[in-house]
Amino acid sequence: MTNEELLAITALNSWKLILNRFDQKLAALTDEQLQQRVAPGRNRLFYLLGHLTAVHDRMLPMLGIGERLYLELDLPYITTPDGGIVDPVSASDLKKAWAEVNSKLTAAFEKFTPADWLQKHTAVSDEDFAKDPTRNRFAVVMSRTNHLSFHSGQAILAK
Amino acid sequence: MTNEELLAITALNSWKLILNRFDQKLAALTDEQLQQRVAPGRNRLFYLLGHLTAVHDRMLPMLGIGERLYLELDLPYITTPDGGIVDPVSASDLKKAWAEVNSKLTAAFEKFTPADWLQKHTAVSDEDFAKDPTRNRFAVVMSRTNHLSFHSGQAILAK
């Protein structure tokens, strides 16, 4: 294996590891427990799951993998803070959406070559990318892995 | 720049970005605010800072960069839960230790070539590394970046 392939695979492992840890925690939760807040007055686990699903769904077009699957999650779980809108989706449907989006992303990542990882994402202009080639797909996935870790740290505080 | 160099630099940027975000939050906190808990009955920000400093300090020998600088932080901030031991260090000394450790790590990372990143870390045996070459320095730094994100998510919950 070449150095560039090994670097890409090591990063892909990091994505899978953080996702698996989160999924193990999620699988252990009942629908009622998903309504718990991470701390008094803070987000519900359900809201965090909606938020993460919407953010990961946005990666599909951003990384040129496909169309959005769950555009309808943006308003309740990205634009609006928790409590602003009644959940438009059931716990089981939200869990299915989360699994589907990540499964589609991971399948695509596994086929990316190092050169694919280094392509620009669609949220950066050609001009900006020419100035800063680190604004690539690899950076997006590391950023989202850190974002998932950030909310995982909050999620484990729920009682 | 080669693909392998770009992949390595993109990951290094991710480490710096998460660290900078945390440092900006930290700089805004008074010593008294560092005594706040992230949620009722949960860790104090001071404890999290001690924990992160000890964990990052451990990377120095783990990645072959140098000797431990703050071995004495392991007992109060890794081995013992918050509240078990009176803080053996002042807020300003802990902040200095945190900055020193990260500055030493980042300076070393900036000199790593792709091949350096792919060397094994010292916590894995030659035999295990031969079986799984993703147990390299690159994986350690991505893991620690995610770990910092995890606790950053908790830290911003403190009131």
Short mmCIF file of C-alpha atoms in Angstrom, two decimals:
data_model
loop_
_atom_site.label_atom_id
_atom_site.label_comp_id
_atom_site.label_asym_id
_atom_site.label_seq_id
_atom_site.Cartn_x
_atom_site.Cartn_y
_atom_site.Cartn_z
CA MET A 1 0.00 0.00 0.00
CA THR A 2 1.28 3.49 -0.78
CA ASN A 3 1.71 6.22 1.82
CA GLU A 4 -1.17 8.22 0.41
CA GLU A 5 -3.46 5.17 0.53
CA LEU A 6 -2.45 4.44 4.12
CA LEU A 7 -3.09 8.02 5.23
CA ALA A 8 -6.54 7.93 3.62
CA ILE A 9 -7.42 4.57 5.16
CA THR A 10 -6.24 5.67 8.60
CA ALA A 11 -8.56 8.67 8.44
CA LEU A 12 -11.46 6.55 7.18
CA ASN A 13 -10.92 4.24 10.17
CA SER A 14 -11.22 7.26 12.45
CA TRP A 15 -14.60 8.17 10.90
CA LYS A 16 -15.84 4.59 11.31
CA LEU A 17 -14.59 4.32 14.90
CA ILE A 18 -16.33 7.49 16.13
CA LEU A 19 -19.50 6.52 14.26
CA ASN A 20 -19.48 3.00 15.73
CA ARG A 21 -19.05 4.29 19.27
CA PHE A 22 -21.97 6.66 18.81
CA ASP A 23 -24.12 3.92 17.27
CA GLN A 24 -23.44 1.56 20.15
CA LYS A 25 -24.65 4.20 22.61
CA LEU A 26 -27.66 4.95 20.41
CA ALA A 27 -28.64 1.28 20.10
CA ALA A 28 -28.79 1.03 23.89
CA LEU A 29 -31.36 3.84 24.18
CA THR A 30 -35.14 3.40 24.25
CA ASP A 31 -37.35 5.92 22.45
CA GLU A 32 -38.19 7.42 25.86
CA GLN A 33 -34.53 7.78 26.75
CA LEU A 34 -33.98 9.65 23.48
CA GLN A 35 -36.16 12.41 24.97
CA GLN A 36 -33.64 13.00 27.78
CA ARG A 37 -31.65 16.22 27.80
CA VAL A 38 -27.84 16.17 27.89
CA ALA A 39 -28.05 18.66 30.80
CA PRO A 40 -30.83 20.76 32.35
CA GLY A 41 -32.12 23.25 29.76
CA ARG A 42 -29.87 21.82 27.04
CA ASN A 43 -30.64 19.80 23.89
CA ARG A 44 -32.49 16.50 23.95
CA LEU A 45 -30.69 13.43 22.60
CA PHE A 46 -33.44 13.27 19.97
CA TYR A 47 -32.57 16.77 18.79
CA LEU A 48 -28.86 15.91 18.63
CA LEU A 49 -29.66 12.84 16.53
CA GLY A 50 -31.78 14.95 14.17
CA HIS A 51 -29.02 17.55 13.99
CA LEU A 52 -26.30 15.01 13.24
CA THR A 53 -28.47 13.28 10.63
CA ALA A 54 -29.15 16.57 8.82
CA VAL A 55 -25.48 17.61 8.96
CA HIS A 56 -24.31 14.24 7.64
CA ASP A 57 -27.03 14.25 4.96
CA ARG A 58 -25.62 17.57 3.74
CA MET A 59 -22.32 15.81 3.05
CA LEU A 60 -23.93 13.81 0.22
CA PRO A 61 -24.08 16.73 -2.26
CA MET A 62 -21.14 18.52 -0.62
CA LEU A 63 -18.83 15.61 -1.42
CA GLY A 64 -20.44 14.83 -4.77
CA ILE A 65 -21.86 11.52 -3.56
CA GLY A 66 -25.53 12.10 -4.27
CA GLU A 67 -28.66 14.16 -3.68
CA ARG A 68 -29.95 15.07 -0.23
CA LEU A 69 -32.11 12.32 1.29
CA TYR A 70 -33.58 14.20 4.28
CA LEU A 71 -33.70 17.88 3.41
CA GLU A 72 -36.76 18.19 5.69
CA LEU A 73 -34.55 17.72 8.77
CA ASP A 74 -32.73 21.03 8.26
CA LEU A 75 -35.50 23.29 9.52
CA PRO A 76 -36.23 21.43 12.79
CA TYR A 77 -32.66 20.32 13.59
CA ILE A 78 -30.27 22.86 12.09
CA THR A 79 -32.10 26.15 11.62
CA THR A 80 -34.30 25.94 14.72
CA PRO A 81 -33.08 25.38 18.31
CA ASP A 82 -34.46 22.45 20.29
CA GLY A 83 -38.05 23.04 21.42
CA GLY A 84 -38.92 25.41 18.56
CA ILE A 85 -40.66 22.84 16.38
CA VAL A 86 -42.51 19.61 17.24
CA ASP A 87 -40.44 16.64 16.02
CA PRO A 88 -41.72 15.87 12.50
CA VAL A 89 -40.32 12.34 12.61
CA SER A 90 -40.61 9.31 14.91
CA ALA A 91 -37.63 7.92 16.83
CA SER A 92 -37.51 4.78 14.72
CA ASP A 93 -37.70 6.72 11.43
CA LEU A 94 -34.97 9.09 12.62
CA LYS A 95 -32.73 6.18 13.60
CA LYS A 96 -33.33 4.64 10.16
CA ALA A 97 -32.47 7.93 8.42
CA TRP A 98 -29.25 8.24 10.48
CA ALA A 99 -28.20 4.69 9.57
CA GLU A 100 -29.07 5.14 5.89
CA VAL A 101 -27.17 8.41 5.47
CA ASN A 102 -24.05 7.09 7.17
CA SER A 103 -24.15 3.83 5.31
CA LYS A 104 -24.30 5.70 1.99
CA LEU A 105 -21.45 8.01 3.02
CA THR A 106 -19.20 5.23 4.29
CA ALA A 107 -19.77 3.12 1.17
CA ALA A 108 -18.68 6.07 -0.98
CA PHE A 109 -15.67 6.86 1.23
CA GLU A 110 -14.46 3.29 0.92
CA LYS A 111 -14.21 3.75 -2.84
CA PHE A 112 -12.40 7.12 -2.69
CA THR A 113 -8.81 7.06 -3.91
CA PRO A 114 -6.34 9.52 -2.32
CA ALA A 115 -6.88 11.79 -5.35
CA ASP A 116 -10.66 11.60 -4.79
CA TRP A 117 -10.20 12.65 -1.16
CA LEU A 118 -8.20 15.66 -2.29
CA GLN A 119 -10.86 16.98 -4.67
CA LYS A 120 -12.56 20.17 -3.67
CA HIS A 121 -15.91 20.00 -1.93
CA THR A 122 -18.84 21.79 -3.57
CA ALA A 123 -19.12 24.46 -0.88
CA VAL A 124 -15.82 26.08 -1.89
CA SER A 125 -15.26 28.08 -5.09
CA ASP A 126 -12.64 27.13 -7.69
CA GLU A 127 -10.80 30.33 -6.88
CA ASP A 128 -10.68 29.71 -3.11
CA PHE A 129 -9.70 26.09 -3.66
CA ALA A 130 -6.81 27.15 -5.90
CA LYS A 131 -5.55 29.34 -3.04
CA ASP A 132 -6.10 26.69 -0.38
CA PRO A 133 -6.11 23.06 -1.58
CA THR A 134 -6.73 21.81 1.96
CA ARG A 135 -10.40 22.78 1.48
CA ASN A 136 -10.97 19.27 0.18
CA ARG A 137 -13.24 16.32 0.91
CA PHE A 138 -10.71 14.90 3.38
CA ALA A 139 -10.98 18.09 5.47
CA VAL A 140 -14.79 17.92 5.40
CA VAL A 141 -14.88 14.35 6.70
CA MET A 142 -12.38 15.11 9.46
CA SER A 143 -14.42 18.15 10.40
CA ARG A 144 -17.63 16.09 10.56
CA THR A 145 -15.89 13.36 12.57
CA ASN A 146 -14.87 16.01 15.09
CA HIS A 147 -18.39 17.44 15.05
CA LEU A 148 -19.78 13.99 15.85
CA SER A 149 -17.23 13.62 18.68
CA PHE A 150 -18.25 17.05 20.01
CA HIS A 151 -21.91 16.03 20.30
CA SER A 152 -21.01 12.50 21.48
CA GLY A 153 -19.29 14.12 24.46
CA GLN A 154 -22.55 15.90 25.25
CA ALA A 155 -24.74 12.86 24.63
CA ILE A 156 -23.00 10.72 27.25
CA LEU A 157 -23.89 13.30 29.92
CA ALA A 158 -27.61 12.50 29.64
CA LYS A 159 -28.84 10.59 32.66
CA MET B 1 2.75 19.37 -3.26
CA THR B 2 2.24 15.59 -3.44
CA ASN B 3 -1.02 13.87 -2.50
CA GLU B 4 0.53 12.35 0.60
CA GLU B 5 1.80 15.76 1.74
CA LEU B 6 -1.60 17.34 1.16
CA LEU B 7 -3.40 14.62 3.13
CA ALA B 8 -0.97 15.05 6.03
CA ILE B 9 -1.29 18.85 6.01
CA THR B 10 -5.09 18.68 5.85
CA ALA B 11 -5.11 16.51 8.98
CA LEU B 12 -2.63 18.77 10.75
CA ASN B 13 -4.96 21.71 10.00
CA SER B 14 -7.78 19.80 11.65
CA TRP B 15 -5.69 19.35 14.83
CA LYS B 16 -4.81 23.06 14.87
CA LEU B 17 -8.40 24.16 14.24
CA ILE B 18 -9.91 22.15 17.09
CA LEU B 19 -7.09 23.24 19.41
CA ASN B 20 -7.54 26.92 18.48
CA ARG B 21 -11.27 26.79 19.10
CA PHE B 22 -10.71 25.26 22.52
CA ASP B 23 -7.98 27.80 23.35
CA GLN B 24 -10.23 30.71 22.43
CA LYS B 25 -12.90 29.45 24.84
CA LEU B 26 -10.26 28.83 27.50
CA ALA B 27 -8.76 32.30 27.16
CA ALA B 28 -12.17 33.83 27.85
CA LEU B 29 -12.50 32.05 31.23
CA THR B 30 -11.44 33.46 34.58
CA ASP B 31 -9.85 31.17 37.19
CA GLU B 32 -13.19 31.14 39.03
CA GLN B 33 -15.08 30.16 35.89
CA LEU B 34 -12.67 27.24 35.44
CA GLN B 35 -14.19 25.80 38.63
CA GLN B 36 -17.63 25.52 36.97
CA ARG B 37 -19.00 22.08 36.19
CA VAL B 38 -20.08 21.16 32.66
CA ALA B 39 -23.38 19.92 34.16
CA PRO B 40 -24.62 19.26 37.71
CA GLY B 41 -22.54 16.47 39.27
CA ARG B 42 -20.23 16.29 36.26
CA ASN B 43 -16.57 17.30 35.77
CA ARG B 44 -15.28 20.80 36.42
CA LEU B 45 -13.70 22.65 33.49
CA PHE B 46 -10.49 22.66 35.55
CA TYR B 47 -10.56 18.87 35.69
CA LEU B 48 -11.15 18.62 31.94
CA LEU B 49 -8.19 20.92 31.30
CA GLY B 50 -5.99 18.79 33.57
CA HIS B 51 -7.23 15.64 31.84
CA LEU B 52 -6.58 16.99 28.35
CA THR B 53 -3.13 18.26 29.34
CA ALA B 54 -2.13 14.86 30.77
CA VAL B 55 -3.50 12.99 27.72
CA HIS B 56 -1.70 15.31 25.29
CA ASP B 57 1.50 15.14 27.38
CA ARG B 58 1.40 11.36 26.96
CA MET B 59 1.64 11.85 23.20
CA LEU B 60 5.21 13.18 23.55
CA PRO B 61 6.78 9.74 24.23
CA MET B 62 4.03 7.89 22.37
CA LEU B 63 4.93 9.66 19.13
CA GLY B 64 8.67 9.68 19.81
CA ILE B 65 8.77 13.45 20.22
CA GLY B 66 10.25 13.65 23.71
CA GLU B 67 9.98 12.80 27.39
CA ARG B 68 6.86 13.47 29.46
CA LEU B 69 6.74 17.02 30.84
CA TYR B 70 3.85 16.69 33.32
CA LEU B 71 3.73 13.11 34.51
CA GLU B 72 2.33 14.35 37.84
CA LEU B 73 -0.98 15.22 36.16
CA ASP B 74 -1.84 11.57 35.47
CA LEU B 75 -2.88 10.66 39.01
CA PRO B 76 -5.22 13.62 39.62
CA TYR B 77 -6.62 13.94 36.07
CA ILE B 78 -6.51 10.52 34.43
CA THR B 79 -6.46 7.87 37.14
CA THR B 80 -8.72 9.66 39.64
CA PRO B 81 -12.21 11.02 38.92
CA ASP B 82 -12.93 14.69 39.59
CA GLY B 83 -13.20 15.46 43.31
CA GLY B 84 -10.92 12.62 44.41
CA ILE B 85 -7.76 14.69 44.82
CA VAL B 86 -7.24 18.38 45.61
CA ASP B 87 -5.87 20.13 42.50
CA PRO B 88 -2.07 20.02 42.83
CA VAL B 89 -1.61 22.88 40.38
CA SER B 90 -2.88 26.47 40.04
CA ALA B 91 -5.08 27.57 37.15
CA SER B 92 -2.32 29.70 35.64
CA ASP B 93 0.25 26.90 35.89
CA LEU B 94 -2.18 24.43 34.35
CA LYS B 95 -2.91 26.82 31.47
CA LYS B 96 0.83 27.23 30.93
CA ALA B 97 1.36 23.44 30.93
CA TRP B 98 -1.47 23.00 28.40
CA ALA B 99 0.03 25.63 26.09
CA GLU B 100 3.55 24.24 26.43
CA VAL B 101 2.58 20.65 25.67
CA ASN B 102 0.53 21.59 22.62
CA SER B 103 3.15 23.96 21.32
CA LYS B 104 5.78 21.20 21.52
CA LEU B 105 3.47 18.70 19.81
CA THR B 106 2.42 21.05 17.01
CA ALA B 107 6.03 22.09 16.32
CA ALA B 108 6.97 18.41 15.93
CA PHE B 109 3.92 17.64 13.76
CA GLU B 110 4.83 20.47 11.41
CA LYS B 111 8.14 18.75 10.70
CA PHE B 112 6.65 15.26 10.15
CA THR B 113 6.84 13.97 6.58
CA PRO B 114 4.07 11.61 5.38
CA ALA B 115 6.44 8.70 6.11
CA ASP B 116 6.96 10.05 9.66
CA TRP B 117 3.19 10.17 10.18
CA LEU B 118 2.94 6.54 9.12
CA GLN B 119 5.50 5.27 11.63
CA LYS B 120 4.18 3.14 14.44
CA HIS B 121 3.49 4.75 17.78
CA THR B 122 5.33 3.37 20.80
CA ALA B 123 2.19 1.89 22.42
CA VAL B 124 1.84 -0.77 19.70
CA SER B 125 4.14 -3.80 19.30
CA ASP B 126 6.13 -4.46 16.12
CA GLU B 127 4.06 -7.58 15.60
CA ASP B 128 0.69 -5.82 15.91
CA PHE B 129 1.88 -2.98 13.72
CA ALA B 130 2.93 -5.43 11.01
CA LYS B 131 -0.63 -6.80 11.04
CA ASP B 132 -2.27 -3.39 11.12
CA PRO B 133 -0.20 -0.48 9.74
CA THR B 134 -3.01 1.97 10.51
CA ARG B 135 -1.87 1.91 14.14
CA ASN B 136 0.41 4.80 13.31
CA ARG B 137 1.10 8.33 14.56
CA PHE B 138 -1.48 9.76 12.16
CA ALA B 139 -4.19 7.62 13.82
CA VAL B 140 -3.08 8.75 17.30
CA VAL B 141 -3.33 12.44 16.42
CA MET B 142 -6.74 12.00 14.81
CA SER B 143 -7.88 10.09 17.87
CA ARG B 144 -6.65 12.85 20.20
CA THR B 145 -8.27 15.52 18.03
CA ASN B 146 -11.57 13.68 18.37
CA HIS B 147 -10.98 13.30 22.11
CA LEU B 148 -10.45 17.05 22.40
CA SER B 149 -13.65 17.64 20.38
CA PHE B 150 -15.51 15.25 22.70
CA HIS B 151 -14.55 17.23 25.80
CA SER B 152 -14.97 20.58 24.00
CA GLY B 153 -18.60 19.63 23.46
CA GLN B 154 -18.95 19.13 27.19
CA ALA B 155 -17.00 22.25 28.13
CA ILE B 156 -19.33 24.61 26.25
CA LEU B 157 -22.25 23.37 28.38
CA ALA B 158 -20.80 25.01 31.52
CA LYS B 159 -22.77 28.08 32.53
#
